[in-house]
Coordinates of C-alpha atoms and ligand atoms in Angstrom, one line a residue:
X1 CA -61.4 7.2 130.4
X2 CA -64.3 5.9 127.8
X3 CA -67.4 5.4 129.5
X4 CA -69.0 2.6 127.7
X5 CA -73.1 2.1 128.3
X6 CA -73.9 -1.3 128.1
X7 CA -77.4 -2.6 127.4
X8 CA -78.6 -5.6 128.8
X9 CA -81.2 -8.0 127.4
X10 CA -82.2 -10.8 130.2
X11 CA -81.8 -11.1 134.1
X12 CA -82.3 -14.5 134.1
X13 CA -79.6 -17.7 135.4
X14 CA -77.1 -15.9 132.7
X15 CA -77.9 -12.5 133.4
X16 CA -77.9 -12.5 136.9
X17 CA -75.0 -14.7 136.9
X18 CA -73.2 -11.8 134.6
X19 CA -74.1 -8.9 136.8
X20 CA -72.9 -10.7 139.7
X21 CA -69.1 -11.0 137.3
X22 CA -69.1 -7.3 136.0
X23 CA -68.4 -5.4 139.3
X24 CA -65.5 -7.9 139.8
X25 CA -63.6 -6.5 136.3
X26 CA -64.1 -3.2 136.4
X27 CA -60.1 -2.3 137.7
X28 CA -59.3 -4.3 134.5
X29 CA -61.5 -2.6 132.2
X30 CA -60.5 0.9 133.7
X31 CA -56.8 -0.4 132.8
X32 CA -58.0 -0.7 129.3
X33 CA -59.2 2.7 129.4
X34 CA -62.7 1.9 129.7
X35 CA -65.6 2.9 132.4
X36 CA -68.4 0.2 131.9
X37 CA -71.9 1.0 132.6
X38 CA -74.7 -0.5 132.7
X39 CA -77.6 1.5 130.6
X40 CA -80.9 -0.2 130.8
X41 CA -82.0 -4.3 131.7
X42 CA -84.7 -5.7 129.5
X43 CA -87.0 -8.3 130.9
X44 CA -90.4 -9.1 130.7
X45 CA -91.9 -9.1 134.1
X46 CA -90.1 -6.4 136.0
X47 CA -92.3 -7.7 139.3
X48 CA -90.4 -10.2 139.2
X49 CA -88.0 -10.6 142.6
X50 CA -84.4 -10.5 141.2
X51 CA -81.7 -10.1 144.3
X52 CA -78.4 -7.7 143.5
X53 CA -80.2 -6.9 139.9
X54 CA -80.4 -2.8 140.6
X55 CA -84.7 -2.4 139.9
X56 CA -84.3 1.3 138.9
X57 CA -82.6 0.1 135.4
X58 CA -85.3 -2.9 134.6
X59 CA -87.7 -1.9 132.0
X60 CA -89.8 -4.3 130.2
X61 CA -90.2 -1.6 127.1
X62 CA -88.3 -2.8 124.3
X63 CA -88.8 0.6 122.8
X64 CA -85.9 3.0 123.6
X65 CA -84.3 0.3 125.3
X66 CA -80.9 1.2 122.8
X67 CA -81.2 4.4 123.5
X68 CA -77.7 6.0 124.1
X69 CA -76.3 1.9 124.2
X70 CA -72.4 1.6 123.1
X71 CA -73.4 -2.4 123.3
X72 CA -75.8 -5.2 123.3
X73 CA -75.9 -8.3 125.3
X74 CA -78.4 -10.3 124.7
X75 CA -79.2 -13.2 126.9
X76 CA -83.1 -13.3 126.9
X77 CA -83.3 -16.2 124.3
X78 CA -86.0 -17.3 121.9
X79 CA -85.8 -15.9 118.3
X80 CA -88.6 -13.1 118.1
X81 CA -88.5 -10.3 120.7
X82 CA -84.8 -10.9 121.0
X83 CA -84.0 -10.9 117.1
X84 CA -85.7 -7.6 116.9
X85 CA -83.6 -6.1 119.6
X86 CA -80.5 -7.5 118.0
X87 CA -81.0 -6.5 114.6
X88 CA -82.0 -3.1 115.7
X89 CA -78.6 -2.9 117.8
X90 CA -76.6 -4.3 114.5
X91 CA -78.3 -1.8 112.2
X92 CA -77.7 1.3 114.7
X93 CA -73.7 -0.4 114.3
X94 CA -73.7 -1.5 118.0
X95 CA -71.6 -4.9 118.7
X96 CA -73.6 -7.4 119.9
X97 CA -72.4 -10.4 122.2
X98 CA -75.0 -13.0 122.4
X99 CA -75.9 -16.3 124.1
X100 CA -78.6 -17.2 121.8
X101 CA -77.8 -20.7 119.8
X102 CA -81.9 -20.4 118.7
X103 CA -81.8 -17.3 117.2
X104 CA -78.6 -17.8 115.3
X105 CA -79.7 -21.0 114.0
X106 CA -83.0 -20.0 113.1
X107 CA -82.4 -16.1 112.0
X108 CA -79.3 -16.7 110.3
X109 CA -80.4 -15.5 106.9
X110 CA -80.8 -11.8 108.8
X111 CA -77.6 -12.4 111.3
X112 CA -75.2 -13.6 108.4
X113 CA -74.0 -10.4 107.1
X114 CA -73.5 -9.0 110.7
X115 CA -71.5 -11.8 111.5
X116 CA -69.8 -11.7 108.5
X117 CA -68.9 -8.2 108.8
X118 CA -67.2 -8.9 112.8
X119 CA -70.3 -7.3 114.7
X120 CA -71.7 -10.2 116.2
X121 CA -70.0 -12.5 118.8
X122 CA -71.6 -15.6 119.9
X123 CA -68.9 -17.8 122.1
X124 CA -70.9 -18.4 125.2
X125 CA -74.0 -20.3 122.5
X126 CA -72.2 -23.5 122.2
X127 CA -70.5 -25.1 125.0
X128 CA -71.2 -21.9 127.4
X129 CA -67.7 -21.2 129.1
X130 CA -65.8 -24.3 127.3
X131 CA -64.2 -22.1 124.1
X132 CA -64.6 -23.9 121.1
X133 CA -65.6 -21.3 118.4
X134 CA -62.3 -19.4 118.6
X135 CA -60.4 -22.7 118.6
X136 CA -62.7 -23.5 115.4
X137 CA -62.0 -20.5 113.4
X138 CA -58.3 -21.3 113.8
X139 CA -58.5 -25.0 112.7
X140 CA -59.8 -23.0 109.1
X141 CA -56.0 -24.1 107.4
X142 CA -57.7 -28.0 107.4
X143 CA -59.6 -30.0 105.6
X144 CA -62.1 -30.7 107.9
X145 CA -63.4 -34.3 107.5
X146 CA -66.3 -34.6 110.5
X147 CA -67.1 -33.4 114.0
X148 CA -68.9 -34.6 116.8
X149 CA -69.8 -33.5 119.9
X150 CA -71.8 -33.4 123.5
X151 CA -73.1 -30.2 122.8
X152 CA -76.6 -30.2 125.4
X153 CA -75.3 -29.8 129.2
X154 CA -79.1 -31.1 130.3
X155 CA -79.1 -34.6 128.0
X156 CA -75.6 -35.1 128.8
X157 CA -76.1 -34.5 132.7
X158 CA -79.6 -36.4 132.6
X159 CA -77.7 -39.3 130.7
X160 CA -75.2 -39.7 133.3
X161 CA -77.5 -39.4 136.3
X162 CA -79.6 -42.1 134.8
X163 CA -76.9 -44.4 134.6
X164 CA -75.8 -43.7 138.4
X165 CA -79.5 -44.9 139.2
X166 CA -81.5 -41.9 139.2
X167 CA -84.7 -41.4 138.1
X168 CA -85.4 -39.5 135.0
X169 CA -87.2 -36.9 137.1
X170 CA -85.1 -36.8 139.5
X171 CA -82.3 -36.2 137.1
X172 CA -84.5 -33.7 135.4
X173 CA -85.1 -31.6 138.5
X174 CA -81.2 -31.8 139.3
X175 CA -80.1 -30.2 135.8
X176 CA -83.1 -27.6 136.7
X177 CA -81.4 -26.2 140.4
X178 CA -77.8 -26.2 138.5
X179 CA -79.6 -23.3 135.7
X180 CA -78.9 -26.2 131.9
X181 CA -82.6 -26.0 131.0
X182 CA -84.1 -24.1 128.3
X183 CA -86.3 -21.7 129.2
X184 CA -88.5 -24.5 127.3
X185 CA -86.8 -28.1 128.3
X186 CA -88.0 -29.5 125.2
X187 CA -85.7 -28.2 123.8
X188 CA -83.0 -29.6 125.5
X189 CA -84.8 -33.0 125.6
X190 CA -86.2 -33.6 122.1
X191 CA -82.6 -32.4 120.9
X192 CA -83.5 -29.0 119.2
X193 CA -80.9 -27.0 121.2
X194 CA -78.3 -29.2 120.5
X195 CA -79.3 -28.9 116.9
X196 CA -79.5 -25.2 117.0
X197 CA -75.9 -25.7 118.2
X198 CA -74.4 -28.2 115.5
X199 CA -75.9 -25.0 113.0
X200 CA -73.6 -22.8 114.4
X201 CA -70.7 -25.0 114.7
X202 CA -71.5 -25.8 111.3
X203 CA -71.6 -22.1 110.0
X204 CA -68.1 -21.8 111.3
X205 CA -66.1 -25.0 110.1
X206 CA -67.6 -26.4 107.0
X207 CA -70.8 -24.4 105.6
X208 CA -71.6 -21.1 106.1
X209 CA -75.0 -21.5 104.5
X210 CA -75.6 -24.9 106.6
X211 CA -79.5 -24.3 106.8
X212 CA -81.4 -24.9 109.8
X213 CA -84.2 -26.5 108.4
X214 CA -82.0 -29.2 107.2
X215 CA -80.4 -29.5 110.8
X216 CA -83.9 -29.8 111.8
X217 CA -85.0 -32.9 110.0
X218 CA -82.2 -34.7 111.1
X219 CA -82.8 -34.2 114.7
X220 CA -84.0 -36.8 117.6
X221 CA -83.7 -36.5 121.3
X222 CA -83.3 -38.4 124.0
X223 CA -87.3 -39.1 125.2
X224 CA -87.3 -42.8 124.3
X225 CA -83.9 -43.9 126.2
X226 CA -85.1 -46.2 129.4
X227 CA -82.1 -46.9 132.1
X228 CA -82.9 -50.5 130.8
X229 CA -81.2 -49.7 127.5
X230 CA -78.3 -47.5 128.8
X231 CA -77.2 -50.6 130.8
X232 CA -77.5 -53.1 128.6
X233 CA -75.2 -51.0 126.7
X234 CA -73.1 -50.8 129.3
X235 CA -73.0 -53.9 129.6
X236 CA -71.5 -54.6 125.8
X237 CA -68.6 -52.6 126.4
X238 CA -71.2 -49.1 125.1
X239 CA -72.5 -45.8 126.2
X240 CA -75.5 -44.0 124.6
X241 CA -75.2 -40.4 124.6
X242 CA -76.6 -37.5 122.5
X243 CA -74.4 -36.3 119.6
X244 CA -74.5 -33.7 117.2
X245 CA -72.9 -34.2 114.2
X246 CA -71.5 -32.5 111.4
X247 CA -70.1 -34.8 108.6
X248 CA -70.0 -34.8 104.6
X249 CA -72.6 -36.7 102.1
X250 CA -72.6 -37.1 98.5
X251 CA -75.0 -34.0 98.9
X252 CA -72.9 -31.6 100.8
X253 CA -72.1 -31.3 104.2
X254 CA -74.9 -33.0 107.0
X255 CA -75.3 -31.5 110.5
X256 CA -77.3 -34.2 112.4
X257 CA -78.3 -34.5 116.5
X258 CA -79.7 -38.7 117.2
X259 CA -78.7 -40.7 120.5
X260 CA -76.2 -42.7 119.5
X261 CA -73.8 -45.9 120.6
X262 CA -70.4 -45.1 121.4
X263 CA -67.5 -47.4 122.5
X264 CA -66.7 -47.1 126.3
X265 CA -63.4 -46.1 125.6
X266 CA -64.8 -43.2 122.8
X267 CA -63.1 -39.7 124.0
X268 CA -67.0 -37.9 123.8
X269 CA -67.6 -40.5 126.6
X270 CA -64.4 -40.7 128.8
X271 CA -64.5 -36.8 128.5
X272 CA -68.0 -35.7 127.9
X273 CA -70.2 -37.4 130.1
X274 CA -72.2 -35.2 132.1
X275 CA -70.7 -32.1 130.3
X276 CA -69.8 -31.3 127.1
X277 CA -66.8 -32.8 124.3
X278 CA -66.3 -31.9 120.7
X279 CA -64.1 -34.1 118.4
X280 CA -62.8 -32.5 115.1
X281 CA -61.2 -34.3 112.4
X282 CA -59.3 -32.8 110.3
X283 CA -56.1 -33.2 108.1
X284 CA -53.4 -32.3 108.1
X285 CA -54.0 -31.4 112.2
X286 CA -55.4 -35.2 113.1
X287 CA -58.3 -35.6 116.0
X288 CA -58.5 -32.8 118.6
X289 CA -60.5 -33.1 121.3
X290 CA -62.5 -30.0 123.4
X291 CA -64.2 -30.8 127.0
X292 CA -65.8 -29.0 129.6
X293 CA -68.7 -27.7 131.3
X294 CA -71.2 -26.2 128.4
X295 CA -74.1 -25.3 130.7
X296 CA -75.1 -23.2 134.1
X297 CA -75.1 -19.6 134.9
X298 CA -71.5 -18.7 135.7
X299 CA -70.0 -21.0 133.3
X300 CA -71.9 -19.1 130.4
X301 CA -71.3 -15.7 131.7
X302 CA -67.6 -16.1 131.7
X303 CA -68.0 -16.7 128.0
X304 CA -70.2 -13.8 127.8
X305 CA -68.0 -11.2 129.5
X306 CA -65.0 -12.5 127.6
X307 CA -66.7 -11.7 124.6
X308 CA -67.2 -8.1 126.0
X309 CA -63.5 -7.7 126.5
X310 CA -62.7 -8.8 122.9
X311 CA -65.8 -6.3 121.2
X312 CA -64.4 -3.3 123.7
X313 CA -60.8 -4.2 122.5
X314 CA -62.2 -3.6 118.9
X315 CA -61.5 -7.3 118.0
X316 CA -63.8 -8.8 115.3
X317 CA -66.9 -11.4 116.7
X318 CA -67.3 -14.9 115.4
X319 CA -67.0 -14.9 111.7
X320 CA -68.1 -17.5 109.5
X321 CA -66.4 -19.9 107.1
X322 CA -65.8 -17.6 103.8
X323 CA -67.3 -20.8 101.4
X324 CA -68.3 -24.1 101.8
X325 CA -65.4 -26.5 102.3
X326 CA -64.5 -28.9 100.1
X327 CA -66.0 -32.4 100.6
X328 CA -63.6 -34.9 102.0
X329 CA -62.7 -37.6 99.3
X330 CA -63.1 -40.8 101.9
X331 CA -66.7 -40.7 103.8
X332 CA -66.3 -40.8 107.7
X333 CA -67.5 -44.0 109.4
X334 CA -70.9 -43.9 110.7
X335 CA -72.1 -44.5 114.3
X336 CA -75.1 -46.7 115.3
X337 CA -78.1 -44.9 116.2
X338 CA -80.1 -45.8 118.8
Ligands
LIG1 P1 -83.6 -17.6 131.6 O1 -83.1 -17.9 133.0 O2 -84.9 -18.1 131.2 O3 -83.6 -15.9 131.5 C1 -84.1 -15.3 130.4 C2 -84.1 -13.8 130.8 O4 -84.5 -13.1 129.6 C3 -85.2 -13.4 131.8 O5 -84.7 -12.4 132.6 C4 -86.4 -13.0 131.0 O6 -87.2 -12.0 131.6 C5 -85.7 -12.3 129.8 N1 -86.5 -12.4 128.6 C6 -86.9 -13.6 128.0 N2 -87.7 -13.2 126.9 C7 -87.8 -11.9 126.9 C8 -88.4 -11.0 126.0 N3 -89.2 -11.4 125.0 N4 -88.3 -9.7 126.3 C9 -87.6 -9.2 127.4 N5 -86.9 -10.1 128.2 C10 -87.0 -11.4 128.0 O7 -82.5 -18.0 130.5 P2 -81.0 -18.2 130.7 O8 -80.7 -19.6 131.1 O9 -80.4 -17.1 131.4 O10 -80.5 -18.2 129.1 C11 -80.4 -17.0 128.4 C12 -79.8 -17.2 127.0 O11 -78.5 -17.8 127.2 C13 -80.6 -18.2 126.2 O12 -80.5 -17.8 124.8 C14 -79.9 -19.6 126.4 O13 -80.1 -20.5 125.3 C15 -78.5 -19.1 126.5 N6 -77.6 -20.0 127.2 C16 -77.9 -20.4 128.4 C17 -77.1 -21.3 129.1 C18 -77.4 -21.8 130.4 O14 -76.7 -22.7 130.9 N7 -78.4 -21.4 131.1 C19 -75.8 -21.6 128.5 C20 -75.5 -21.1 127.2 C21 -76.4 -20.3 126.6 P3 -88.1 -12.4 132.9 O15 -87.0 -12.7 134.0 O16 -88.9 -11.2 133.2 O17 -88.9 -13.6 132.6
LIG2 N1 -79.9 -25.8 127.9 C1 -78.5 -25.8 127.5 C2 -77.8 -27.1 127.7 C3 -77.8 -24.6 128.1 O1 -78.4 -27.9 128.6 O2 -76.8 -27.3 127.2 C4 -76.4 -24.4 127.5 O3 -76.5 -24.0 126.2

């Protein structure tokens, strides 16, 4: 038996949810030959009341927090504190599992090589438990000719609530008890996570140097949408929800987030609303679609422990596309931004 010392960055609605998950696998790692235990928990506040979290491994000294670590998983978020620990874990040749759509859309240019090399594995930061970067890595024999998706658990749930008749705090507070929200909303709101999202998507299907300063710029959110204009969609036959986008110009490929109109019938809205849906086109393979929950403690932890079992198994974490892929020769239809 290996005894594997894990190192835990985060006891918040993913960590907790994780630690409550772990005890539940340990007869199935054991039959991989594995004892998993848990080394250290990094937080800040280690005052902080955290029931079934065990207080005599919480530190909140990032320094020596590694020590003696056979792997890192990171769910803390943000992209300072929680880069540092990351990259100090990748260059001590730890794999890492992460959560963290920020940090790999805006530290890319340090994370790149890592995840180029197999050390890095990142399925539970877009669409939480819903597995979609595996499925896009395999989908690497097409051309790929655009994808869109319902990639923010909050503006999708928010969206749908305000249509039932809630108000938009009311819906806000709601997506708050069931653990979507950022640790900052605004990101969820003003469309930044889902942009941070579309970055990584976009890393892994069409540019592996998509930069997230040009995601950025083409970024809006969802502050402006009144219930008054999701009905009167509604009541042309439309639904206005949040996409992200990733689709080709005459400049290379685009990863864009804007509220959008979408035809009733659309798959993102039949499938997606109040959750999450990706549709990739791509030929020879046609229109696949992906739904499911992409937000909430449990959901994401799944994700998160299933990339355990791959980087204990020795299998490689999410790699990106080799080079850009080539542009499409027919430009994909637009949709009407709102
Ligand atoms: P959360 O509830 O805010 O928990 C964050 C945890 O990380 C807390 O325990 C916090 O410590 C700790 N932490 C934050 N910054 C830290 C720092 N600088 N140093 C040490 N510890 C730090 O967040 P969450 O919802 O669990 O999300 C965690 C990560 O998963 C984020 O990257 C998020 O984007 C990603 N994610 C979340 C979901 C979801 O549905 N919630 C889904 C997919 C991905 P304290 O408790 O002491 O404050
Ligand atoms: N805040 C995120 C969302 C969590 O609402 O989708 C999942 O990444």
């Amino acid at each position: 038996m290996k005894t594997i010392h894990l190192a835990l960055m985060g006891a918040g609605t993913v960590g907790q949810a994780l630690l409550e998950l772990l005890p539940t696998h340990q007869a199935r790692f054991q039959a991989l030959g594995l004892e998993l235990k848990l080394a250290r928990i990094l937080v800040r506040d280690r005052s902080k009341p955290r029931p079934g979290v065990p207080a005599h491994l919480l530190t909140d000294e990032p320094k020596g927090f590694l020590e003696g670590a056979d792997l890192l998983v990171e769910v803390a978020g943000g992209t300072a504190q929680a880069g540092e620990v990351v990259l100090e874990a990748l260059a001590r040749g730890l794999p890492v599992v992460t959560a963290n759509k920020a940090l790999l859309a805006e530290r890319w240019d340090a994370l790149r090589e890592h995840a180029e090399a197999g050390r890095l594995h990142y399925e539970a930061s877009v669409m939480a438990g819903t597995p979609v970067l595996g499925a896009l890595q395999s989908l690497w024999g097409n051309q790929t000719l655009a994808l869109h998706g319902i990639v923010n658990g909050t503006c999708s749930y928010i969206i749908q609530r305000l249509e039932e008749g809630a108000t938009y705090a009311e819906a806000f507070a709601e997506a708050g008890a069931l653990g979507y929200l950022e640790a900052d909303p605004t990101l969820d709101v003003g469309g930044i996570d889902a942009a941070h999202k579309i970055c990584v998507l976009g890393r892994l299907t069409v540019d592996p140097g998509l930069a997230w300063a040009e995601v950025q710029r083409r970024t809006r959110g969802i502050a402006h949408l009144t219930p008054q204009m999701l009905r009167q969609a509604r009541a042309e036959g439309y639904a206005i929800r949040l996409v992200a986008s990733l689709y080709p110009s005459p400049e290379g490929w685009v990863g864009a987030v804007r509220p959008v109109r979408l035809p009733q019938e659309h798959p993102l809205v039949q499938l997606g609303s109040g959750r999450n849906a990706l549709v990739y086109q791509g030929h020879p393979v046609g229109s696949l679609v992906f739904a499911g929950p992409g937000a909430g403690g449990g959901v994401t932890a799944s994700a998160v422990l299933g990339d355990i079992y791959r980087a204990l198994s020795g299998q490689p974490g999410h790699r990106p596309l080799p080079a850009p892929a080539p542009l499409p020769a027919q430009p994909a239809p637009a949709f009407e931004e709102v």
